[in-house]
Amino acid sequence: MRLNCNINGSQYSLVVNSDKPLSHILNEQIATFAENSACAGASCGNCIVLINGNAALSCLVPAFRLNGASILTFEGFQKTRFCHDIERAYETTGNQPCPQCYPSKTIIIESILNKMDKENRNKISGFAGNTANPEANEQAARSRSGSGAISSEMIAREMSMSGCQCIEISDLEKIVNLAYKFRSRRSARRS
């Protein structure tokens, strides 16, 4: 099959088997990809990538699900301004994943931040222009300022993709919420 997708900001048109896992495609056909995984099948979580903004184990995603997708590996993500928010949160909290799982946990945190952004955009659009309800407008303003938090259960569910337990969920929750706050402040300054 012909696979057309965007990988780390570059368009690719590849000829691959339709059931070939993304991890194999990246390893064999994308020169810049450096996979940290040695498990060869959903054991370690070190092959996590962002597919259309959501974290996924690249060893489990077949090519036929990728046509038209935007794929971001850790190597590509490191070059974005969004990576700085997460790194700053690691530094501020004094907690950082071990070198083995640093890339995968960072990608998962980005996926969580994307979900938080989407949830807050939905809240804001639901309250937009509601002049008859000042409380709704105040709630939308709080959402815009980045006060939205995410549950420990959601973080634990997302982090279950990574086999490493080097950071406690409570610490990851602090990191996620702090990174979201940094990102929201930067976005507010640009508006």
Coordinates of C-alpha atoms in Angstrom, one line a residue:
M1 CA 0.0 0.0 0.0
R2 CA 1.0 3.6 -0.5
L3 CA 1.3 5.5 2.8
N4 CA 1.1 9.3 2.8
C5 CA 1.8 10.9 6.1
N6 CA 3.7 13.6 7.9
I7 CA 6.6 12.5 10.1
N8 CA 8.3 15.1 12.2
G9 CA 7.1 17.9 9.9
S10 CA 8.1 16.3 6.6
Q11 CA 5.8 14.7 4.1
Y12 CA 6.4 11.1 3.2
S13 CA 5.0 8.8 0.5
L14 CA 6.0 5.3 1.4
V15 CA 5.2 1.9 -0.1
V16 CA 4.7 -0.6 2.8
N17 CA 2.8 -3.7 3.8
S18 CA -0.6 -2.5 5.2
D19 CA -0.1 -4.5 8.4
K20 CA 3.5 -3.4 9.0
P21 CA 3.9 -1.7 12.4
L22 CA 4.8 2.0 12.5
S23 CA 7.9 1.2 14.6
H24 CA 9.3 -1.0 11.8
I25 CA 8.4 1.7 9.2
L26 CA 10.2 4.3 11.2
N27 CA 13.3 2.1 11.8
E28 CA 13.6 0.9 8.3
Q29 CA 12.6 4.0 6.2
I30 CA 13.1 7.1 8.3
A31 CA 16.7 7.9 8.8
T32 CA 16.3 10.3 11.7
F33 CA 14.3 7.8 13.9
A34 CA 16.2 6.4 16.9
E35 CA 13.9 3.9 18.7
N36 CA 14.8 3.2 22.3
S37 CA 12.7 0.0 22.4
A38 CA 14.2 -3.5 22.5
C39 CA 11.0 -5.3 23.5
A40 CA 9.6 -5.8 20.0
G41 CA 6.0 -5.8 21.2
A42 CA 4.3 -3.5 23.7
S43 CA 6.4 -4.5 26.8
C44 CA 8.5 -1.4 27.5
G45 CA 6.6 1.5 26.0
N46 CA 9.8 3.1 24.7
C47 CA 8.5 3.4 21.1
I48 CA 5.8 5.9 21.9
V49 CA 5.0 8.5 19.3
L50 CA 2.4 11.2 18.9
I51 CA -0.2 10.3 16.2
N52 CA -2.4 13.3 15.5
G53 CA -1.5 14.6 19.0
N54 CA -2.3 11.4 20.9
A55 CA 0.4 9.1 22.4
A56 CA 0.5 5.6 20.8
L57 CA 2.8 2.6 20.9
S58 CA 4.3 2.6 17.5
C59 CA 4.9 -1.2 17.7
L60 CA 1.1 -1.7 17.8
V61 CA 0.0 0.7 15.1
P62 CA -0.3 -0.9 11.6
A63 CA 0.4 1.1 8.5
F64 CA -3.2 1.0 7.2
R65 CA -4.2 3.3 10.1
L66 CA -1.6 6.0 9.3
N67 CA -2.6 7.3 5.9
G68 CA -2.9 11.1 6.2
A69 CA -1.7 11.0 9.8
S70 CA 0.7 13.5 11.5
I71 CA 3.3 11.5 13.4
L72 CA 5.8 13.1 15.8
T73 CA 8.6 11.1 17.3
F74 CA 10.5 12.2 20.4
E75 CA 13.4 13.4 18.1
G76 CA 10.9 15.6 16.3
F77 CA 9.1 16.8 19.4
Q78 CA 12.4 17.9 21.0
K79 CA 12.7 20.5 18.3
T80 CA 9.3 22.1 19.2
R81 CA 8.6 25.0 21.6
F82 CA 6.2 22.7 23.4
C83 CA 9.0 20.4 24.7
H84 CA 10.4 23.4 26.7
D85 CA 7.2 23.5 28.9
I86 CA 7.6 19.9 29.9
E87 CA 11.4 20.2 30.5
R88 CA 10.8 23.3 32.6
A89 CA 8.2 21.4 34.7
Y90 CA 10.7 18.6 35.3
E91 CA 13.3 21.1 36.4
T92 CA 10.9 23.1 38.6
T93 CA 9.5 20.0 40.4
G94 CA 12.9 18.4 40.7
N95 CA 11.4 15.2 39.2
Q96 CA 12.5 13.8 35.9
P97 CA 12.0 10.4 34.3
C98 CA 15.0 8.0 34.2
P99 CA 17.1 8.2 30.9
Q100 CA 15.5 4.9 29.8
C101 CA 11.9 6.3 29.7
Y102 CA 12.5 10.0 29.4
P103 CA 11.4 10.2 25.7
S104 CA 8.3 8.0 26.2
K105 CA 7.1 9.8 29.4
T106 CA 7.7 13.2 27.8
I107 CA 5.6 12.2 24.7
I108 CA 2.8 10.9 27.0
I109 CA 2.8 14.2 29.0
E110 CA 2.5 16.1 25.7
S111 CA -0.5 13.9 24.8
I112 CA -2.1 14.7 28.1
L113 CA -1.5 18.4 27.6
N114 CA -3.1 18.1 24.2
K115 CA -6.2 16.5 25.8
M116 CA -6.3 19.3 28.4
D117 CA -6.1 22.0 25.7
K118 CA -8.9 20.3 23.7
E119 CA -11.1 20.0 26.8
N120 CA -10.5 23.6 27.7
R121 CA -11.2 24.8 24.2
N122 CA -14.5 22.9 24.2
K123 CA -15.4 24.6 27.5
I124 CA -14.5 28.0 26.2
S125 CA -16.5 27.6 23.0
G126 CA -19.5 26.4 25.0
F127 CA -19.4 29.6 27.1
A128 CA -18.3 32.0 24.3
G129 CA -20.6 35.0 23.9
N130 CA -22.7 34.1 26.9
T131 CA -23.4 37.6 28.1
A132 CA -26.5 36.6 30.0
N133 CA -24.5 34.3 32.3
P134 CA -21.6 36.1 33.9
E135 CA -20.7 33.0 35.9
A136 CA -20.2 31.0 32.7
N137 CA -17.9 33.8 31.3
E138 CA -15.9 33.7 34.5
Q139 CA -15.5 30.0 34.3
A140 CA -14.4 30.3 30.6
A141 CA -11.8 32.9 31.7
R142 CA -10.5 30.6 34.4
S143 CA -10.2 27.8 31.7
R144 CA -8.3 30.2 29.4
S145 CA -5.9 31.1 32.2
G146 CA -4.8 27.5 32.5
S147 CA -6.4 26.6 35.9
G148 CA -7.7 23.3 34.5
A149 CA -6.3 20.2 36.2
I150 CA -6.3 16.6 35.2
S151 CA -7.1 13.6 37.4
S152 CA -4.6 11.2 38.7
E153 CA -6.6 8.4 37.2
M154 CA -6.3 9.9 33.7
I155 CA -2.5 10.3 34.1
A156 CA -2.2 6.7 35.4
R157 CA -4.1 5.4 32.5
E158 CA -2.0 7.3 30.0
M159 CA 1.3 6.4 31.7
S160 CA 0.4 2.7 31.6
M161 CA 1.8 2.7 28.1
S162 CA 5.3 3.1 29.6
G163 CA 6.6 0.1 31.6
C164 CA 8.9 2.1 33.7
Q165 CA 7.7 3.2 37.2
C166 CA 10.5 5.6 38.0
I167 CA 8.1 8.5 38.9
E168 CA 5.1 8.4 41.2
I169 CA 1.7 9.3 39.7
S170 CA 1.4 12.2 42.2
D171 CA 4.7 13.6 41.0
L172 CA 3.6 13.2 37.4
E173 CA 0.4 15.0 38.2
K174 CA 2.4 18.0 39.5
I175 CA 4.6 17.9 36.4
V176 CA 1.6 17.8 34.0
N177 CA -0.3 20.6 35.8
L178 CA 2.8 22.8 36.0
A179 CA 3.7 22.2 32.3
Y180 CA 0.1 23.1 31.4
K181 CA 0.3 26.3 33.5
F182 CA 3.6 27.3 31.7
R183 CA 2.0 26.6 28.3
S184 CA -1.1 28.6 29.2
R185 CA 0.9 31.6 30.3
R186 CA 2.9 31.6 27.1
S187 CA -0.2 31.3 25.1
A188 CA -1.8 34.2 27.0
R189 CA 1.2 36.4 26.4
R190 CA 0.9 35.8 22.7
S191 CA -2.8 36.7 22.6

